[in-house]
Structure formats: C-alpha cells, structure tokens
Amino acid sequence: MPELAFSRRAALRGLGAAGLFAALTGCGVPAAYVPEDRRGGPDRSDRDKSVVFSNWPLYIDTDDKDEERRPTLDAFTEKTGIQVRYTEEINDNDEFFGKVSPALMNHQETGHDLVVVSDWMAARFVHLGWAQKMDRSAQPNVAAHLDPQLRSPAFDEGRLHTVPWQSGITGIAYNRKALGREIKSVQDLWHPDLAGKVTLFSGLDESFALLMQGNGVDVTRWTESDFHRMCDQVESMVKKKHIRRFTGNDYTSDLSKGDVLACQAYSGDAIQLQADNPDIEFVVPEEGAELWAESLLVPNLARHKVNAEALVDYYYAPEVAAELAAAVNYVCPVPAAREVLAGSDDKETAQLAENPLIFPDGEMRKRLVVARDISSAERRSFAQRWNALVGL
C-alpha cells in the first residue's frame, strides 16, 4: 500500500474546525441545525445520470496497468449507466469540514453528492443536521450485509444517515525481534525497556480510546474524569521522556527504521508494515481496542441523492466489497466478502480471507468496541489539554 494511504486518520489537528464547531453549537442545540425535512432538495438523478463522489487519496481499487482507472467504479457505470465524478480531495477531516461548512450553514449545496469522512467527523454532520437520511428500502445490500458491530454507533443510531466505507482497528504495532518480548497490553507500553522508544498518535480522536482502554475504561461510556486520568498518565510519561514523540502518518517510518520499538498503529497500515518486515506485529490488547470506521454520507441539498444511494448499495454487494477489501486492506464492513475472497483462484487473494486485520475473528471481536465520541461541549477544553501535551 503506498505511504500516502497512511495519512487518513493520523493528521494532527488544531482548534480551527473544533472552534468553528463549538461556535455553531450553543446550549446543546446547534445554531445552524437543519431539520430533517429541510435537508433535501430537487433531486436530478432521473434526468442526470451522474454522481459526485469525494474520497481520501489512495482509498479505492485501481487498475495495475493504469492507476487512473478504478475497476469497481467503471463496473458500476457499466451496470447502471451512472457516471461517477470521483475526486480525491479529502486530505484531512477538519480541513474538509471547513471547506463545506459555509455552504451548509447557509443552507446551500456543496457540490458533493457523496463523501467519506471519519466517524467522529460524521458525528458533527449528523448532529448539525447536515447529512441526509438514506433510503434503506433502495439499499438491500446495506440492509443485508453491513457488519452488525458497526450498525448503530451512538452518533447515528441505526446508521440512518451514514454507512461505513471501510473500518479499522487502533491497536499497537511493535518490533518483536528488536524488543525481545511480547506486547499484550496497553500497560506494556509503559515498561522501562521501552523508554524513549514509544510513539502515540498526535490526534486526540485517534489516540484517546486505546489509552483509556489501557486503564480499564469502558470507552462506550467514558467520563471527563477518565479523560483527565488518561492525560495525567500521558503527561507523566512525556515528562519522563518515555514517549519519544507524537506522530501523524510518519509513525510507520519510525517503526520501520527502528527509531521506535512500539507505537499506536492502525490495522490497515500493519498489513503493509508486516509485508516489508515480518518482525513487525500488530496487537489488539487484552484490555480491548477501538473499532472505527470512515463513512459515506450524503450532504444536504445533494443534487444526485438517489444515484449516491445506488452507489453506496453497490459497494455492499459482497463481490464488490471483496474487490475493494483486497485493494485497500482495511477491515471490511461486509463480512460476507470473506467467502468471496476465500473462493479466489489467486492464492494471495484467497489468503486475505484468513487475515484477522481484514476479517476479525470471533475472539478478536470480543475485544473490539466502538468508542463514544467526544461531544461538542467537551471538545474545546479536551482538545486544549491534549494539544498542550502533544506540544510539551
């Protein structure tokens, strides 16, 4: 997997968009909130067979001989007649939020029919009423094949407004050979033999859940005191110089070069790291790990909502989901795709069906949870404290 693919979840964010979000929300009721009955608009899908789909870079299958071609999108167009204008313009969640929020605040269309953002950002769209409810009666594949563990996050109960594009696990990656022992627990990161050889994610939303789980916290219902206890622990480790630094996507380089021996990591990256160095291991800790998703949503006033819904449902057909999973190597939100890959004539492709970082087995799933999001009321003060730690 190309290195740029690692940047989707690990970019350091300041308070820019967090501040904007806080300004939009007052007394628990978003000032720019759009009621459900005002989110739609004249849909042009019948007379304009097109859809504008915006995604992150390197987050879809491409043709080996022509990287400009995307086989699954081409097949969708051939099947439905709907032309897809696909853009790779989402490089950072907050940056994209800042780009489209002026239009959405003013009840104007964004020019996007379908976008992919991390679930903590999707929560902002949903809470502000900036994401349209999808017509599940027109999406039989979603209804039949969506991973049960991802069906009802707290921010969008029943997944009425969002659908996972891909999923993943925040866990621990480490060099077993260089360390000379196993890592089984988050608490193992604080062992003296790792002093100066540990990195954590710089982004608050990417970091907090795993660290809280290491303290035995149920992250589906964590509290403010849980958050500050975790920060106190991290602050102590920073001052002791136990934590080498906080990283974005460059954690993969640190681990590969041996500058660090253990780090917070994403399951999708681990597959590539292991391909390059078999001594790298990825661990879902004994205390548990966060199962996250990056999800599709249809912004308010999208011109081609029906076409967008058709594209979403297309990717939930197991054979299409399998093709996508084989290309991007993240946790597939369509468990039925596993059987498709297992039946492949290509040995390497068939082996992907047995990879628990793409299709977690039952034992691993027992330790995976979807964390409660940071609320708008909490975000400003929590981000200030966390960013202060990152800057120490």
Coordinates of C-alpha atoms in Angstrom, one line a residue:
M1 CA 0.0 0.0 0.0
P2 CA 1.5 3.4 -0.9
E3 CA 2.6 5.5 2.1
L4 CA 0.1 8.3 1.4
A5 CA -2.7 5.9 2.3
F6 CA -1.5 6.0 5.9
S7 CA -2.4 9.7 6.4
R8 CA -6.2 9.3 6.6
R9 CA -6.5 9.0 10.3
A10 CA -3.3 10.4 11.8
A11 CA -3.1 14.1 10.9
L12 CA -2.6 16.5 13.8
R13 CA -5.4 18.9 14.0
G14 CA -5.5 22.3 15.8
L15 CA -8.6 24.0 17.2
G16 CA -9.6 25.7 13.9
A17 CA -12.6 23.5 12.9
A18 CA -13.2 22.5 16.5
G19 CA -13.6 26.1 17.4
L20 CA -15.9 26.6 14.4
F21 CA -18.0 23.6 15.5
A22 CA -18.2 25.0 19.1
A23 CA -19.3 28.3 17.7
L24 CA -22.1 26.6 15.8
T25 CA -23.4 24.9 18.9
G26 CA -25.0 26.7 21.8
C27 CA -26.9 25.4 24.8
G28 CA -26.7 21.9 23.3
V29 CA -28.8 23.0 20.2
P30 CA -26.8 23.7 17.0
A31 CA -27.4 27.2 15.8
A32 CA -27.1 26.0 12.2
Y33 CA -29.0 22.9 12.8
V34 CA -31.1 21.8 9.8
P35 CA -34.3 19.8 10.5
E36 CA -34.7 16.5 8.6
D37 CA -37.5 17.9 6.4
R38 CA -35.3 20.7 5.1
R39 CA -32.2 18.7 4.2
G40 CA -33.2 17.5 0.7
G41 CA -33.8 19.4 -2.5
P42 CA -34.8 18.9 -6.1
D43 CA -33.1 15.6 -7.0
R44 CA -31.8 15.4 -10.5
S45 CA -30.9 11.7 -10.5
D46 CA -33.6 10.7 -13.0
R47 CA -32.5 13.2 -15.7
D48 CA -28.8 13.5 -14.9
K49 CA -27.2 10.0 -14.6
S50 CA -24.2 11.2 -12.6
V51 CA -22.9 11.4 -9.1
V52 CA -20.0 13.4 -7.5
F53 CA -18.1 11.1 -5.1
S54 CA -15.3 12.6 -2.9
N55 CA -12.9 10.4 -1.0
W56 CA -9.4 10.3 0.5
P57 CA -6.4 9.6 -1.7
L58 CA -5.5 6.0 -2.4
Y59 CA -8.6 4.6 -0.8
I60 CA -10.1 2.7 -3.7
D61 CA -9.1 -0.1 -6.1
T62 CA -7.1 0.9 -9.2
D63 CA -6.0 -0.9 -12.3
D64 CA -2.5 -2.3 -12.1
K65 CA -1.7 -1.0 -15.6
D66 CA -3.5 2.3 -15.4
E67 CA -3.8 3.9 -11.9
E68 CA -6.3 6.4 -13.3
R69 CA -8.8 3.6 -13.8
R70 CA -10.9 2.3 -10.9
P71 CA -12.4 -1.0 -11.9
T72 CA -15.2 -1.1 -9.4
L73 CA -16.4 2.4 -10.4
D74 CA -16.1 1.5 -14.0
A75 CA -18.2 -1.6 -13.4
F76 CA -20.8 0.5 -11.5
T77 CA -21.2 2.8 -14.5
E78 CA -21.4 -0.1 -16.9
K79 CA -24.1 -1.7 -14.8
T80 CA -26.2 1.4 -14.0
G81 CA -25.4 4.0 -16.7
I82 CA -24.5 6.4 -13.9
Q83 CA -21.3 8.3 -14.5
V84 CA -19.1 8.9 -11.4
R85 CA -17.0 12.0 -11.0
Y86 CA -14.6 10.7 -8.4
T87 CA -12.3 13.2 -6.6
E88 CA -9.6 12.5 -4.0
E89 CA -9.9 15.9 -2.3
I90 CA -10.3 14.9 1.3
N91 CA -6.9 15.0 3.0
D92 CA -7.9 16.0 6.5
N93 CA -11.3 15.8 8.3
D94 CA -11.2 19.3 9.7
E95 CA -9.9 20.9 6.5
F96 CA -12.8 19.4 4.6
F97 CA -15.3 20.4 7.3
G98 CA -14.0 24.0 7.0
K99 CA -14.3 23.8 3.2
V100 CA -18.0 22.8 3.1
S101 CA -19.4 24.2 6.3
P102 CA -20.0 27.8 5.0
A103 CA -22.4 26.4 2.4
L104 CA -24.1 24.0 4.7
M105 CA -24.5 26.7 7.4
N106 CA -26.3 28.9 4.8
H107 CA -28.5 26.0 3.5
Q108 CA -26.6 25.9 0.2
E109 CA -25.5 22.9 -1.8
T110 CA -21.8 21.9 -1.5
G111 CA -21.4 20.3 -5.0
H112 CA -20.8 16.9 -3.4
D113 CA -23.3 14.0 -3.6
L114 CA -21.3 11.5 -1.5
V115 CA -18.3 12.0 0.8
V116 CA -16.2 9.8 3.1
V117 CA -15.2 11.2 6.5
S118 CA -14.1 9.6 9.8
D119 CA -17.0 8.7 12.0
W120 CA -16.1 11.3 14.6
M121 CA -16.4 13.9 11.9
A122 CA -19.5 12.2 10.5
A123 CA -20.9 12.8 14.0
R124 CA -20.6 16.5 13.5
F125 CA -22.5 16.4 10.3
V126 CA -25.3 14.3 11.8
H127 CA -25.6 16.4 15.0
L128 CA -25.8 19.6 12.9
G129 CA -28.4 18.0 10.6
W130 CA -26.1 18.3 7.6
A131 CA -26.4 14.7 6.4
Q132 CA -29.5 13.4 4.7
K133 CA -31.2 10.2 5.8
M134 CA -30.6 7.5 3.2
D135 CA -33.5 5.4 1.8
R136 CA -32.7 1.9 3.0
S137 CA -35.6 0.5 1.0
A138 CA -33.4 1.2 -2.0
Q139 CA -30.3 -0.3 -0.4
P140 CA -31.0 -4.1 0.1
N141 CA -27.3 -4.9 0.2
V142 CA -26.6 -2.5 3.0
A143 CA -29.6 -3.9 4.9
A144 CA -28.4 -7.5 4.4
H145 CA -24.6 -7.2 4.7
L146 CA -23.5 -4.3 7.0
D147 CA -21.3 -5.6 9.8
P148 CA -23.5 -5.9 12.9
Q149 CA -20.8 -4.4 15.1
L150 CA -21.0 -1.2 13.0
R151 CA -24.7 -0.9 12.6
S152 CA -25.6 1.5 15.4
P153 CA -23.0 4.0 16.6
A154 CA -24.1 6.4 19.3
F155 CA -23.9 9.4 17.0
D156 CA -26.2 7.8 14.3
E157 CA -28.4 5.1 15.8
G158 CA -29.4 2.6 13.2
R159 CA -27.0 4.1 10.7
L160 CA -29.8 6.1 9.2
H161 CA -27.5 8.9 7.8
T162 CA -24.1 7.1 7.3
V163 CA -22.7 3.9 6.0
P164 CA -19.1 2.6 6.7
W165 CA -16.8 2.8 3.6
Q166 CA -14.0 0.9 5.4
S167 CA -13.3 0.1 9.0
G168 CA -10.2 -0.4 11.1
I169 CA -8.7 -1.1 14.5
T170 CA -6.5 1.2 16.6
G171 CA -4.0 -1.1 18.4
I172 CA -0.3 -1.5 19.0
A173 CA 2.4 -2.3 16.5
Y174 CA 5.8 -3.4 17.7
N175 CA 9.1 -5.0 16.6
R176 CA 9.1 -8.3 18.3
K177 CA 12.6 -9.3 17.4
A178 CA 14.2 -6.0 18.4
L179 CA 12.2 -5.7 21.7
G180 CA 12.8 -9.3 22.6
R181 CA 9.4 -9.9 24.2
E182 CA 5.7 -9.8 23.5
I183 CA 3.4 -6.9 24.0
K184 CA -0.1 -8.0 25.1
S185 CA -1.4 -4.9 27.0
V186 CA -1.5 -1.2 26.6
Q187 CA 0.2 -1.1 30.0
D188 CA 3.1 -2.9 28.4
L189 CA 3.9 0.4 26.6
W190 CA 5.0 1.9 29.9
H191 CA 7.6 -0.8 30.7
P192 CA 11.1 0.7 31.4
D193 CA 12.6 -1.2 28.5
L194 CA 10.6 1.0 26.1
A195 CA 11.7 4.3 27.5
G196 CA 12.2 6.7 24.6
K197 CA 11.1 4.1 22.1
V198 CA 7.3 4.7 22.1
T199 CA 5.1 7.0 20.0
L200 CA 1.5 7.9 20.3
F201 CA -0.9 9.5 17.8
S202 CA -1.0 13.2 17.9
G203 CA -4.7 13.5 17.0
L204 CA -7.0 13.4 20.1
D205 CA -9.7 11.5 18.3
E206 CA -7.2 8.9 17.2
S207 CA -5.5 8.5 20.5
F208 CA -7.8 8.7 23.4
A209 CA -9.9 5.4 23.2
L210 CA -7.0 2.9 23.2
L211 CA -5.2 4.8 26.1
M212 CA -8.4 4.8 28.2
Q213 CA -8.9 1.1 27.5
G214 CA -5.5 0.5 28.9
N215 CA -6.8 2.0 32.1
G216 CA -9.7 -0.4 32.1
V217 CA -12.3 2.2 31.0
D218 CA -15.4 1.2 29.1
V219 CA -15.0 3.6 26.2
T220 CA -18.6 3.3 25.2
R221 CA -19.4 5.4 28.2
W222 CA -16.2 7.1 29.3
T223 CA -16.3 10.2 31.5
E224 CA -14.5 13.5 32.0
S225 CA -12.5 12.0 34.9
D226 CA -11.5 9.1 32.7
F227 CA -10.2 11.6 30.2
H228 CA -8.1 13.6 32.6
R229 CA -6.7 10.5 34.3
M230 CA -5.5 9.3 30.9
C231 CA -4.0 12.8 30.2
D232 CA -2.3 12.8 33.6
Q233 CA -0.7 9.4 32.8
V234 CA 0.5 10.6 29.3
E235 CA 1.8 13.8 30.8
S236 CA 3.9 11.9 33.3
M237 CA 5.3 9.7 30.5
V238 CA 6.1 12.7 28.4
K239 CA 8.0 14.4 31.2
K240 CA 10.0 11.2 31.8
K241 CA 10.8 11.2 28.1
H242 CA 9.3 7.7 27.9
I243 CA 7.3 8.8 24.9
R244 CA 9.6 9.7 22.1
R245 CA 7.1 11.9 20.3
F246 CA 3.6 12.2 18.9
T247 CA 3.1 11.3 15.3
G248 CA 1.0 11.5 12.2
N249 CA 1.4 9.0 9.4
D250 CA 5.2 9.1 9.9
Y251 CA 4.9 6.6 12.8
T252 CA 5.3 3.9 10.1
S253 CA 8.7 5.2 9.1
D254 CA 9.8 5.4 12.8
L255 CA 8.9 1.8 13.4
S256 CA 10.4 0.5 10.1
K257 CA 13.7 2.3 10.7
G258 CA 13.9 1.1 14.3
D259 CA 13.7 4.6 15.9
V260 CA 10.8 3.3 17.9
L261 CA 10.0 -0.2 19.1
A262 CA 6.3 0.1 19.8
C263 CA 3.6 2.6 18.9
Q264 CA -0.1 3.2 18.5
A265 CA -1.0 1.9 15.0
Y266 CA -3.8 1.2 12.6
S267 CA -4.6 -2.3 11.4
G268 CA -4.6 -1.3 7.7
D269 CA -1.1 0.0 8.0
A270 CA 0.1 -3.1 9.8
I271 CA -0.5 -5.3 6.8
Q272 CA 1.9 -3.3 4.7
L273 CA 4.4 -3.0 7.6
Q274 CA 4.4 -6.8 8.0
A275 CA 4.9 -7.3 4.3
D276 CA 8.0 -5.2 4.5
N277 CA 9.3 -6.6 7.8
P278 CA 8.0 -9.9 9.2
D279 CA 9.2 -8.9 12.7
I280 CA 6.5 -6.3 13.0
E281 CA 3.5 -7.5 14.9
F282 CA 0.1 -5.8 15.4
V283 CA -1.7 -6.4 18.7
V284 CA -5.3 -6.0 19.8
P285 CA -4.5 -5.5 23.5
E286 CA -6.0 -7.6 26.3
E287 CA -7.9 -4.6 27.5
G288 CA -9.5 -4.1 24.1
A289 CA -9.1 -1.8 21.1
E290 CA -11.2 0.7 19.2
L291 CA -13.1 -0.4 16.1
W292 CA -13.6 2.7 14.0
A293 CA -15.0 3.5 10.6
E294 CA -14.7 6.1 7.9
S295 CA -18.2 6.5 6.5
L296 CA -20.1 7.6 3.5
L297 CA -22.8 10.3 3.8
V298 CA -24.9 12.4 1.5
P299 CA -24.7 16.1 2.4
N300 CA -27.7 18.3 2.5
L301 CA -29.1 19.5 -0.9
A302 CA -27.0 17.0 -2.8
R303 CA -28.2 17.0 -6.4
H304 CA -28.0 13.3 -7.0
K305 CA -29.1 11.6 -3.8
V306 CA -30.8 8.7 -5.5
N307 CA -27.7 8.0 -7.6
A308 CA -25.5 8.3 -4.5
E309 CA -27.6 5.8 -2.6
A310 CA -27.3 3.4 -5.5
L311 CA -23.5 3.7 -5.4
V312 CA -23.4 3.1 -1.7
D313 CA -25.5 -0.1 -2.0
Y314 CA -23.4 -1.3 -4.9
Y315 CA -20.3 -1.3 -2.7
Y316 CA -22.2 -3.5 -0.2
A317 CA -22.6 -6.4 -2.7
P318 CA -20.2 -9.0 -1.3
E319 CA -18.3 -9.5 -4.5
V320 CA -17.7 -5.7 -4.9
A321 CA -16.8 -5.3 -1.2
A322 CA -14.3 -8.2 -1.6
E323 CA -12.6 -6.4 -4.6
L324 CA -12.3 -3.2 -2.6
A325 CA -11.0 -5.0 0.5
A326 CA -8.3 -6.8 -1.5
A327 CA -7.1 -3.4 -2.7
V328 CA -7.1 -1.3 0.5
N329 CA -6.6 -3.9 3.2
Y330 CA -8.7 -2.3 5.9
V331 CA -11.3 -4.1 8.0
C332 CA -14.1 -4.9 5.5
P333 CA -17.6 -3.7 6.7
V334 CA -19.1 -6.5 4.7
P335 CA -18.3 -9.8 6.5
A336 CA -19.9 -11.8 3.6
A337 CA -17.0 -10.6 1.4
R338 CA -14.8 -13.1 3.2
E339 CA -16.3 -16.1 1.4
V340 CA -15.8 -14.4 -1.9
L341 CA -12.1 -13.9 -1.3
A342 CA -11.7 -17.4 0.1
G343 CA -13.0 -18.8 -3.2
S344 CA -10.5 -16.9 -5.3
D345 CA -8.3 -18.8 -7.6
D346 CA -5.4 -16.5 -6.8
K347 CA -3.6 -17.9 -3.7
E348 CA -2.5 -14.5 -2.4
T349 CA -6.0 -13.1 -2.7
A350 CA -7.6 -16.1 -1.0
Q351 CA -5.2 -15.7 1.9
L352 CA -6.7 -12.3 2.7
A353 CA -9.8 -14.1 3.8
E354 CA -7.9 -15.5 6.7
N355 CA -6.3 -12.2 7.8
P356 CA -8.0 -11.1 11.1
L357 CA -7.0 -7.5 10.3
I358 CA -9.4 -7.6 7.4
F359 CA -11.9 -10.0 8.7
P360 CA -11.6 -10.1 12.6
D361 CA -12.4 -13.5 14.0
G362 CA -14.8 -14.0 16.9
E363 CA -12.1 -14.0 19.6
M364 CA -10.7 -10.7 18.3
R365 CA -14.2 -9.1 18.0
K366 CA -14.8 -9.7 21.7
R367 CA -12.1 -7.1 22.4
L368 CA -13.2 -4.6 19.8
V369 CA -15.6 -1.7 20.7
V370 CA -16.9 1.4 19.1
A371 CA -15.9 4.3 21.4
R372 CA -18.2 7.1 22.4
D373 CA -17.4 10.3 20.6
I374 CA -16.2 13.5 22.1
S375 CA -19.2 15.7 22.4
S376 CA -19.3 19.3 21.1
A377 CA -19.5 20.5 24.8
E378 CA -16.3 18.6 25.7
R379 CA -14.3 19.2 22.5
R380 CA -12.7 22.6 23.1
S381 CA -11.4 22.0 26.6
F382 CA -10.4 18.4 25.9
A383 CA -8.5 19.4 22.7
Q384 CA -6.8 22.2 24.5
R385 CA -5.5 19.9 27.2
W386 CA -4.4 17.2 24.7
N387 CA -2.7 19.6 22.3
A388 CA -0.8 21.0 25.2
L389 CA 0.5 17.5 25.9
V390 CA 1.4 17.0 22.3
G391 CA 3.4 20.2 22.4
L392 CA 5.4 19.5 25.5

